PDB file of C-alpha atoms in Angstrom:
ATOM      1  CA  UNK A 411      33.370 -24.242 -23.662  1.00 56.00           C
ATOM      2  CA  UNK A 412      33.802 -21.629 -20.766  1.00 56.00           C
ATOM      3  CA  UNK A 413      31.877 -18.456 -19.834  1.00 57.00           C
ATOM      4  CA  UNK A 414      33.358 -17.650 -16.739  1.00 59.00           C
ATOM      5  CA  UNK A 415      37.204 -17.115 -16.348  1.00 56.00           C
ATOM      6  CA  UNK A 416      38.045 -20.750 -14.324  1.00 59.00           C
ATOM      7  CA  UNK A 417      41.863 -20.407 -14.039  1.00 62.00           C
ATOM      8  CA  UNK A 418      43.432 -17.432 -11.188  1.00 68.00           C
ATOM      9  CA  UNK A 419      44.463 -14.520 -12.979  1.00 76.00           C
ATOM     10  CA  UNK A 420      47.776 -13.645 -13.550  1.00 82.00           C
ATOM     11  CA  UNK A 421      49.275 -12.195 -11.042  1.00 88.00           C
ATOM     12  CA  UNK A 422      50.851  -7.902 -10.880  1.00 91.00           C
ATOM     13  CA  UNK A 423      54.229  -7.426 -10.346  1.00 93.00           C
ATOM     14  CA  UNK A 424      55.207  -6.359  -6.969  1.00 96.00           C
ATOM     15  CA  UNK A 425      58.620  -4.493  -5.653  1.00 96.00           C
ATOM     16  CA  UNK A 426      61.390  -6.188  -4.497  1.00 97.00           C
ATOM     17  CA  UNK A 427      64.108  -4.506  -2.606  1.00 96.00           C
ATOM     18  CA  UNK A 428      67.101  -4.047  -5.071  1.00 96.00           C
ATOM     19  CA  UNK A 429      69.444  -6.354  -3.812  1.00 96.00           C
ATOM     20  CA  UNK A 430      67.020  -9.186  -4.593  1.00 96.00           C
ATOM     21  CA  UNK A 431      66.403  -7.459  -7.696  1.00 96.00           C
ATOM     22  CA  UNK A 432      69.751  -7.791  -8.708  1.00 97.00           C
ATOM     23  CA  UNK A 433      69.603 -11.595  -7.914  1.00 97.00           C
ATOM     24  CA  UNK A 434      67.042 -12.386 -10.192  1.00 96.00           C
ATOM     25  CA  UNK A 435      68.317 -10.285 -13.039  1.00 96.00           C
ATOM     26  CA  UNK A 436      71.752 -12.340 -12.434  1.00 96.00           C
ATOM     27  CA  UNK A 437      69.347 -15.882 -12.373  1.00 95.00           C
ATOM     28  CA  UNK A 438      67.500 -15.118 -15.965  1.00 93.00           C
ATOM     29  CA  UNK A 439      71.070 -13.346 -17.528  1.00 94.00           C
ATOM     30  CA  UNK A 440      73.083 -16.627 -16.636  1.00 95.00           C
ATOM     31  CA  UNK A 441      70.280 -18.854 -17.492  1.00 92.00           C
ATOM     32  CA  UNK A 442      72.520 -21.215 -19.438  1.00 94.00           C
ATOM     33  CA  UNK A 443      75.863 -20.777 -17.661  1.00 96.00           C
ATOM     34  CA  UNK A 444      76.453 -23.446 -14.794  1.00 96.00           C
ATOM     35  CA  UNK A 445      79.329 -20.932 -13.934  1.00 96.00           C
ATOM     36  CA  UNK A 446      77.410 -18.034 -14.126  1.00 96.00           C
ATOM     37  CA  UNK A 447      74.648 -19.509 -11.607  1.00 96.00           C
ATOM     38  CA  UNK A 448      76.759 -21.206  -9.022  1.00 97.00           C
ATOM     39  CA  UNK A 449      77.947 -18.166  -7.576  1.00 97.00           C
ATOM     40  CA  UNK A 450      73.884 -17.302  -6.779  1.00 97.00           C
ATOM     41  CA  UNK A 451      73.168 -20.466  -5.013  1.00 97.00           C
ATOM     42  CA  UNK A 452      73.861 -21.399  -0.975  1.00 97.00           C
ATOM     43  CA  UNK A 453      76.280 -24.410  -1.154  1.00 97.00           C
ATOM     44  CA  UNK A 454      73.622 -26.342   0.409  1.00 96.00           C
ATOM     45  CA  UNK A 455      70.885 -25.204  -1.922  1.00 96.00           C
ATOM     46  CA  UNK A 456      68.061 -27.516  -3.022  1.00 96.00           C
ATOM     47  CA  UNK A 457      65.863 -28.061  -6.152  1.00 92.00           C
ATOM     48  CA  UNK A 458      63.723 -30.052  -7.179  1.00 86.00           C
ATOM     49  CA  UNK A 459      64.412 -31.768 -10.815  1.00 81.00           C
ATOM     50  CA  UNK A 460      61.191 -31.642 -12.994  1.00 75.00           C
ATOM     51  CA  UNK A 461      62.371 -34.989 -15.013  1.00 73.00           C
ATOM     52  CA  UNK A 462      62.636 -36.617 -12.150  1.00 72.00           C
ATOM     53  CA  UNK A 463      60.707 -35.554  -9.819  1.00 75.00           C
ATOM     54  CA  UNK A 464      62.753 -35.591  -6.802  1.00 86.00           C
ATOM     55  CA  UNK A 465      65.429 -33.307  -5.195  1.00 91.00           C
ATOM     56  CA  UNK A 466      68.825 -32.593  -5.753  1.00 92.00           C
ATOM     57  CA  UNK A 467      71.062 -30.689  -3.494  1.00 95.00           C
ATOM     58  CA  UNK A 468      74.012 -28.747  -3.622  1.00 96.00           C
ATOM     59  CA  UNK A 469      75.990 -25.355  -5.572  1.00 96.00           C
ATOM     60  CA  UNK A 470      77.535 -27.329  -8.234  1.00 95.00           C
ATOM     61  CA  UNK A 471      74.505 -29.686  -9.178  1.00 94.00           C
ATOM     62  CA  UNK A 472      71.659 -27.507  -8.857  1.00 94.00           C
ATOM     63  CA  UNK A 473      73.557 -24.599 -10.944  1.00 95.00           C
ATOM     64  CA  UNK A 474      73.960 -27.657 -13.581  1.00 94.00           C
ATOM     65  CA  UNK A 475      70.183 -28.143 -13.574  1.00 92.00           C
ATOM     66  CA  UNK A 476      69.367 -24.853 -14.144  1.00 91.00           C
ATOM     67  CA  UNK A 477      71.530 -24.352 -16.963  1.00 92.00           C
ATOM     68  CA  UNK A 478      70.168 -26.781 -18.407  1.00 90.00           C
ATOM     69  CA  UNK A 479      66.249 -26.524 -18.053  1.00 86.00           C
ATOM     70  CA  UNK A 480      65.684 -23.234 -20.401  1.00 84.00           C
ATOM     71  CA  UNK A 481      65.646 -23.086 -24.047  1.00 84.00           C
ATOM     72  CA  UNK A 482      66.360 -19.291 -24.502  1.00 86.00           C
ATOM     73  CA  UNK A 483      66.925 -16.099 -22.213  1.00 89.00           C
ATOM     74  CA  UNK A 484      64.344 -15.098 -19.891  1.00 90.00           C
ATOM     75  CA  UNK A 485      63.748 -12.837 -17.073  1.00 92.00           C
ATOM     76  CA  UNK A 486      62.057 -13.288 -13.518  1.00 94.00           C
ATOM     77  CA  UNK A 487      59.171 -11.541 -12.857  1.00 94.00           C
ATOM     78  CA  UNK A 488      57.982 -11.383  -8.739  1.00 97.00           C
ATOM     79  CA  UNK A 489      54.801 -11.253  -8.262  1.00 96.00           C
ATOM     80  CA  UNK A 490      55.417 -11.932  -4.345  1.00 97.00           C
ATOM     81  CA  UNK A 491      57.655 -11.215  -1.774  1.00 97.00           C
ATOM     82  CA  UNK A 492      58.155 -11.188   1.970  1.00 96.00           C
ATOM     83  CA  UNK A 493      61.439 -10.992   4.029  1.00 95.00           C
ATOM     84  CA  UNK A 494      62.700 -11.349   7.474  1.00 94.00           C
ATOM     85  CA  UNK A 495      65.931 -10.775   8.845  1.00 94.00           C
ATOM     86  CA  UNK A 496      68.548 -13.200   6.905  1.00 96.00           C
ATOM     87  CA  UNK A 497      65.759 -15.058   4.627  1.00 97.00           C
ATOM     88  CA  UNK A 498      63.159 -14.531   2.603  1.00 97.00           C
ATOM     89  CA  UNK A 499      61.442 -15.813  -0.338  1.00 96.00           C
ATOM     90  CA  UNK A 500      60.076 -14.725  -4.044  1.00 97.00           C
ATOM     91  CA  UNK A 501      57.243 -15.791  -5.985  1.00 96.00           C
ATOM     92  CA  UNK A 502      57.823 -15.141 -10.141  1.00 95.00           C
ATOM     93  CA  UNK A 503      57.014 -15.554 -13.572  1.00 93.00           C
ATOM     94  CA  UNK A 504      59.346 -16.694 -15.718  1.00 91.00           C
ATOM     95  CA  UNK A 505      59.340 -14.466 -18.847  1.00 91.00           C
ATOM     96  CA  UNK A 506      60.348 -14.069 -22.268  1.00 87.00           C
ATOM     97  CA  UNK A 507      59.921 -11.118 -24.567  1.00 77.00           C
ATOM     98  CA  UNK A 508      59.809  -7.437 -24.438  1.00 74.00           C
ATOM     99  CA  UNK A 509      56.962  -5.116 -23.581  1.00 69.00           C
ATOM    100  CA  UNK A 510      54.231  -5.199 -25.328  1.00 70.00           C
ATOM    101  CA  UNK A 511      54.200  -8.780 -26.107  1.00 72.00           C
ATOM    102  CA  UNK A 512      55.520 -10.340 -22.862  1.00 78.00           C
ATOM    103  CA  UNK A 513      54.435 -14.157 -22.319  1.00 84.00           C
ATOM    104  CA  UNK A 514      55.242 -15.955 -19.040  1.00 85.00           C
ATOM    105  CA  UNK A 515      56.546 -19.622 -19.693  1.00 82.00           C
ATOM    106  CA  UNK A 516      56.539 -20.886 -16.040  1.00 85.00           C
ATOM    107  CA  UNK A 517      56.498 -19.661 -12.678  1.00 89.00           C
ATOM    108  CA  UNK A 518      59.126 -20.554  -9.378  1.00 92.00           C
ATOM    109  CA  UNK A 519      58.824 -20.164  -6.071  1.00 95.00           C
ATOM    110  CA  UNK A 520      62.385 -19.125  -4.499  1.00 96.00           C
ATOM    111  CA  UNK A 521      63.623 -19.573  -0.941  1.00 97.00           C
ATOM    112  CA  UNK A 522      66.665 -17.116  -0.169  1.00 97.00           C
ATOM    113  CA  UNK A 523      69.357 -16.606   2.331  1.00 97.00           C
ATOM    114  CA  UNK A 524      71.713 -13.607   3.007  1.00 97.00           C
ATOM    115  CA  UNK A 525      74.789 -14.950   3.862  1.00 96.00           C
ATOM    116  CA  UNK A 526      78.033 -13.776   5.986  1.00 94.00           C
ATOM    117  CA  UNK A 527      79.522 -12.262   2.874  1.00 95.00           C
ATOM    118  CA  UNK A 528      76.163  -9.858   2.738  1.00 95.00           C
ATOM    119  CA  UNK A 529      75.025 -11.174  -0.540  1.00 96.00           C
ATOM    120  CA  UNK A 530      71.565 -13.010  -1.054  1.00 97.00           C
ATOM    121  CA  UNK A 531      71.901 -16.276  -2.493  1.00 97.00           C
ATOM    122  CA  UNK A 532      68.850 -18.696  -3.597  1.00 97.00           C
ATOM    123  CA  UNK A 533      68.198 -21.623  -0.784  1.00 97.00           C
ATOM    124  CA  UNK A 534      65.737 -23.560  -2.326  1.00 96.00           C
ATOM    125  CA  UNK A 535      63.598 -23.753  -5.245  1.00 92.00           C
ATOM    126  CA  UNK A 536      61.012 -25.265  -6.679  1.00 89.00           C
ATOM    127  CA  UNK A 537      58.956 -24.462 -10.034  1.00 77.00           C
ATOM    128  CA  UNK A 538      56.549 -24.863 -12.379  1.00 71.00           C
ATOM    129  CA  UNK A 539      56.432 -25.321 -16.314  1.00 61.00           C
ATOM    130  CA  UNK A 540      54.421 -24.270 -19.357  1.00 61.00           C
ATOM    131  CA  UNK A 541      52.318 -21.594 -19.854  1.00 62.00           C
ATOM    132  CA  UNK A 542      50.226 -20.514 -16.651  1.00 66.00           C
ATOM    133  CA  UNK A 543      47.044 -21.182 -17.222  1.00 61.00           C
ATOM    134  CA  UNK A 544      44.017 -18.606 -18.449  1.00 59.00           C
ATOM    135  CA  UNK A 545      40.866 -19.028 -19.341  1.00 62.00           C
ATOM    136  CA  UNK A 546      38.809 -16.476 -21.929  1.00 69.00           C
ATOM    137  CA  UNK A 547      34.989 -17.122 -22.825  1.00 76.00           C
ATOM    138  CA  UNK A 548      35.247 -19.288 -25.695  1.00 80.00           C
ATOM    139  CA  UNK A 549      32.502 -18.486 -28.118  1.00 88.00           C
ATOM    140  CA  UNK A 550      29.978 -20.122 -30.829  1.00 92.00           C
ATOM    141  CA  UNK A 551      31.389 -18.020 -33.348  1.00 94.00           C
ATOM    142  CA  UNK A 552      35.149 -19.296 -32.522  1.00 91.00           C
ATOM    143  CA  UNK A 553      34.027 -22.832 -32.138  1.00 92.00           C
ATOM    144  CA  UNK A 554      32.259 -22.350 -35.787  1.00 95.00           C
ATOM    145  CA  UNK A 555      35.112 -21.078 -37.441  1.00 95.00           C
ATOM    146  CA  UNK A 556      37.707 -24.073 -36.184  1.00 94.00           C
ATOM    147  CA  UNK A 557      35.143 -26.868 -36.793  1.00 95.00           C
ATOM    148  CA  UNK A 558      35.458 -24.636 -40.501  1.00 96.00           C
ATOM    149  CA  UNK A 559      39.024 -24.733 -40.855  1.00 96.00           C
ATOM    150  CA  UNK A 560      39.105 -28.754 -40.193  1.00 96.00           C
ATOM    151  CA  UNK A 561      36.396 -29.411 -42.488  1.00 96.00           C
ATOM    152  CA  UNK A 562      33.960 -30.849 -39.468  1.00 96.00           C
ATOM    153  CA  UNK A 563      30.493 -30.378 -39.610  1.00 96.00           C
ATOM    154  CA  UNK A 564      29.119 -30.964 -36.531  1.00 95.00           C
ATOM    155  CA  UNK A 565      30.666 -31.127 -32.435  1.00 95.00           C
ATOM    156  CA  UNK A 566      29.780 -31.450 -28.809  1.00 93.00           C
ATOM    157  CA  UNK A 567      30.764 -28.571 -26.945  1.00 93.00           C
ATOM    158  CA  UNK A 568      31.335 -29.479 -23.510  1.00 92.00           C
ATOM    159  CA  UNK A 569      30.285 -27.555 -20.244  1.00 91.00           C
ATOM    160  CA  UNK A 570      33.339 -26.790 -17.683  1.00 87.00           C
ATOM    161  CA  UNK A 571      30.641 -26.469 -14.969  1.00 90.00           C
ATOM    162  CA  UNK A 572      31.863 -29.570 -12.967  1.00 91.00           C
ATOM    163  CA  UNK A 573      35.305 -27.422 -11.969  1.00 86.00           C
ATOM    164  CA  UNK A 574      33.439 -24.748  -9.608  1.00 88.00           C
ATOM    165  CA  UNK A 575      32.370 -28.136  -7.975  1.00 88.00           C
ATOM    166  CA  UNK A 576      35.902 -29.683  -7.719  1.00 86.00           C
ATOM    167  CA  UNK A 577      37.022 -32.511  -4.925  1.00 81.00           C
ATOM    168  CA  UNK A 578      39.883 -30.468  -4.622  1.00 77.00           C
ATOM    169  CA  UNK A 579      38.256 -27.015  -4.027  1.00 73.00           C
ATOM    170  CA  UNK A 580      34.881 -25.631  -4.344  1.00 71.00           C
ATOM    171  CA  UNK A 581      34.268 -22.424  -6.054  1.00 72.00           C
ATOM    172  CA  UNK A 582      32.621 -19.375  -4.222  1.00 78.00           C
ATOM    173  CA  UNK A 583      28.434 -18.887  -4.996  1.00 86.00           C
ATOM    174  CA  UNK A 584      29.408 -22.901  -6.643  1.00 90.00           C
ATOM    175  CA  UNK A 585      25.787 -23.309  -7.478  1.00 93.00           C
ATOM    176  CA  UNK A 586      24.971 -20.242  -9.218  1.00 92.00           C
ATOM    177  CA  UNK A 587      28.006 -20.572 -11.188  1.00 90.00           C
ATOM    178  CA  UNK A 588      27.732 -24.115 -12.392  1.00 93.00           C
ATOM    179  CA  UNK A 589      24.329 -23.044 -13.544  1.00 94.00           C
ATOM    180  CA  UNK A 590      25.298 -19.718 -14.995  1.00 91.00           C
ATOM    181  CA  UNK A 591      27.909 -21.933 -16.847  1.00 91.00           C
ATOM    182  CA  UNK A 592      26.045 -25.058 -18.322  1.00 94.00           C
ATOM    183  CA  UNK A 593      23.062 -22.384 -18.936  1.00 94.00           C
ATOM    184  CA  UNK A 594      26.207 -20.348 -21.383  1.00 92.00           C
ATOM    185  CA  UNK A 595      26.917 -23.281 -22.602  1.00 93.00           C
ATOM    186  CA  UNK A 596      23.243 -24.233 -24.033  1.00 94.00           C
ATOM    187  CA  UNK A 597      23.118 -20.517 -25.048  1.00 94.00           C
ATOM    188  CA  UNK A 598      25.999 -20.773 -27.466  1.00 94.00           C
ATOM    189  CA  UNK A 599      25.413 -24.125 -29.276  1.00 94.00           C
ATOM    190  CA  UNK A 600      21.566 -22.802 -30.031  1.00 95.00           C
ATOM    191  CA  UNK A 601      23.290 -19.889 -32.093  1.00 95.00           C
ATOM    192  CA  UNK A 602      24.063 -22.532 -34.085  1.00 96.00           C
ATOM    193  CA  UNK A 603      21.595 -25.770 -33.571  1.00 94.00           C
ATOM    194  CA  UNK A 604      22.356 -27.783 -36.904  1.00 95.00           C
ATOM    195  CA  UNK A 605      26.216 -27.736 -35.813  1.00 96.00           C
ATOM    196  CA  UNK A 606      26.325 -27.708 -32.187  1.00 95.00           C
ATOM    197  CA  UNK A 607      25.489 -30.076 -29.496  1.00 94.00           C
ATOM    198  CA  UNK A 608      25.446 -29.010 -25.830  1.00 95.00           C
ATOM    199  CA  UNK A 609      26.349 -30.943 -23.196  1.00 96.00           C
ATOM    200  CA  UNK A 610      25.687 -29.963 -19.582  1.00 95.00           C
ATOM    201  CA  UNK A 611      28.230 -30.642 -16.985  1.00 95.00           C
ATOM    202  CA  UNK A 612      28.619 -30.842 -12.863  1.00 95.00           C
ATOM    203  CA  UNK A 613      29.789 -32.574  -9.451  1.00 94.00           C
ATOM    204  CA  UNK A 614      27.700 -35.464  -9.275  1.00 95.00           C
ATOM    205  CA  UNK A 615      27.960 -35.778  -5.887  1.00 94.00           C
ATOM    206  CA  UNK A 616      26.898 -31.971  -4.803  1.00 93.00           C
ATOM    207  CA  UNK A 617      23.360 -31.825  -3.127  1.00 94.00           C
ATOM    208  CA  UNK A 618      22.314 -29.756  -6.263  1.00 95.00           C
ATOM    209  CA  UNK A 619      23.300 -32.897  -8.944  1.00 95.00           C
ATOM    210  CA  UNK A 620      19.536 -33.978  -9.336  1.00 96.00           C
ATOM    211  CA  UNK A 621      18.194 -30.483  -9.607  1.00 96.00           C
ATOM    212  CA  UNK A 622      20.747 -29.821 -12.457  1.00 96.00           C
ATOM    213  CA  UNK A 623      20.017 -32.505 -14.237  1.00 96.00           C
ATOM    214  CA  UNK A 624      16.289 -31.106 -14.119  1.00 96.00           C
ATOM    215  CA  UNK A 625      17.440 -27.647 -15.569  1.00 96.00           C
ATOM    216  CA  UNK A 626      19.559 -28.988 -18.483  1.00 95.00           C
ATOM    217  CA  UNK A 627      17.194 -31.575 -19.181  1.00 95.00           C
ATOM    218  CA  UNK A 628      14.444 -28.865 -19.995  1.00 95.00           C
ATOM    219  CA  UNK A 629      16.968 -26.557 -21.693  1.00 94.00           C
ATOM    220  CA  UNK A 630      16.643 -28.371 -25.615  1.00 92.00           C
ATOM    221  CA  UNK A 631      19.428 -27.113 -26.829  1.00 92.00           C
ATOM    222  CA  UNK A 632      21.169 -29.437 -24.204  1.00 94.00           C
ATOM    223  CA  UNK A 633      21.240 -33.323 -25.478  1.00 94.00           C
ATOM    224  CA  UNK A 634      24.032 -35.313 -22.692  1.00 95.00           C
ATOM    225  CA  UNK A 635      26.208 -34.828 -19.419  1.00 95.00           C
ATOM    226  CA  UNK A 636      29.506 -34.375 -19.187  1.00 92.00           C
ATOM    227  CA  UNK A 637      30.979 -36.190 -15.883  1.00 92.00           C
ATOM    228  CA  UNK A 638      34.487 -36.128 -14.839  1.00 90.00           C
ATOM    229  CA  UNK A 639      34.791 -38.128 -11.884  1.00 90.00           C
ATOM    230  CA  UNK A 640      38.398 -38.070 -10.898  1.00 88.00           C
ATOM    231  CA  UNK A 641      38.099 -34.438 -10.389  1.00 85.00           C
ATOM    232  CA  UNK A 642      34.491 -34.846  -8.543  1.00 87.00           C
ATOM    233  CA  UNK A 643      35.955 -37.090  -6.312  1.00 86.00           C
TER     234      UNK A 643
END
């Protein structure tokens, strides 16, 4: 279970001068024409191919790929932008639906070139599938009402503390967070003792590991850790 919001937020639009504007209305309006997109790419252009992993280059193949990768129309959304002389690049959602209910599917990262004939065509790119990635407090009362709907009884709620100590990046104020977090987490599951089960959860290997274990292990409504020791490191 979360309390804090553990994911970045999604990111505002930002202006892009209308030129480049144009280009990505042209890239999400041919999304499934190869003959529609080739026109938009440099002949030397570059991608990488998700089901592979690995790049392919050139107009012709790259338009293919693209055509290919979407299940329905979409629009690109930039949420950054910088420019210099003949290149710059473009940061965006991909996004489907209309206003209110807009949902971003994915996110690229586009690397553009103006070329002799004056138009901007994409370079490179590179991108990112699914859903980005957001995290709301999730609650004893939620919890309760899907353990209801799947006829369970009784879980282990789990404490996300360990992320705000991650190998791969530590969270600002870590400390205070991981124990704002696994403190939450006990908080929640003794709304509801007889079907809840705490678990506290953290870095191991921080400096503060033993004097966590000391907090949850006064805390009753906490019964077990929760290690994850790829992401610890």
């Amino acid at each position: 279970m979360y309390a804090q919001t553990n994911f970045p937020p999604i990111l505002p639009t930002v202006e892009v001068p209308a030129d480049i504007g144009r280009l990505l209305d042209q890239l999400g309006a041919n999304w499934n024409s190869k003959a529609g997109l080739a026109p938009l790419f440099t002949e030397d252009s570059i991608m990488i191919r998700p089901d592979v992993r690995n790049w392919i280059r050139g107009r012709d193949p790259v338009a293919e790929q693209w055509s290919r990768m979407y299940t329905s129309a979409f629009s690109l959304t930039p949420v950054a932008y910088r420019g210099e002389g003949s290149t710059a690049y473009v940061a965006a959602y991909v996004t489907r639906g209309d206003a209110p209910a807009l949902r971003h599917s994915g996110a690229v990262l586009l690397t553009l070139r103006k070329e002799r004939d004056g138009a901007w065509r994409v370079a490179a790119k590179t991108l990112g599938g699914g859903q980005p990635r957001l995290q709301e407090p999730v609650t004893a009362e939620q919890m309760i009402a899907e353990l209801d709907a799947a006829g369970i009884r009784r879980a282990h709620i789990l404490s996300a503390a360990f992320v705000f100590g991650s190998a791969l990046g530590t969270a600002p104020d870590e400390r205070a967070r991981v124990r704002e977090e696994n403190e939450w987490n006990a908080v929640q599951a003794a709304r509801y003792p007889d079907r809840l089960i705490a678990f506290c959860s953290f870095n191991p290997l921080r400096p503060y590991a033993l004097e966590e274990v000391e907090a949850c292990a006064a805390n009753p409504a906490i019964a077990g850790l929760k290690f994850h020791f790829s992401d610890s490191g």
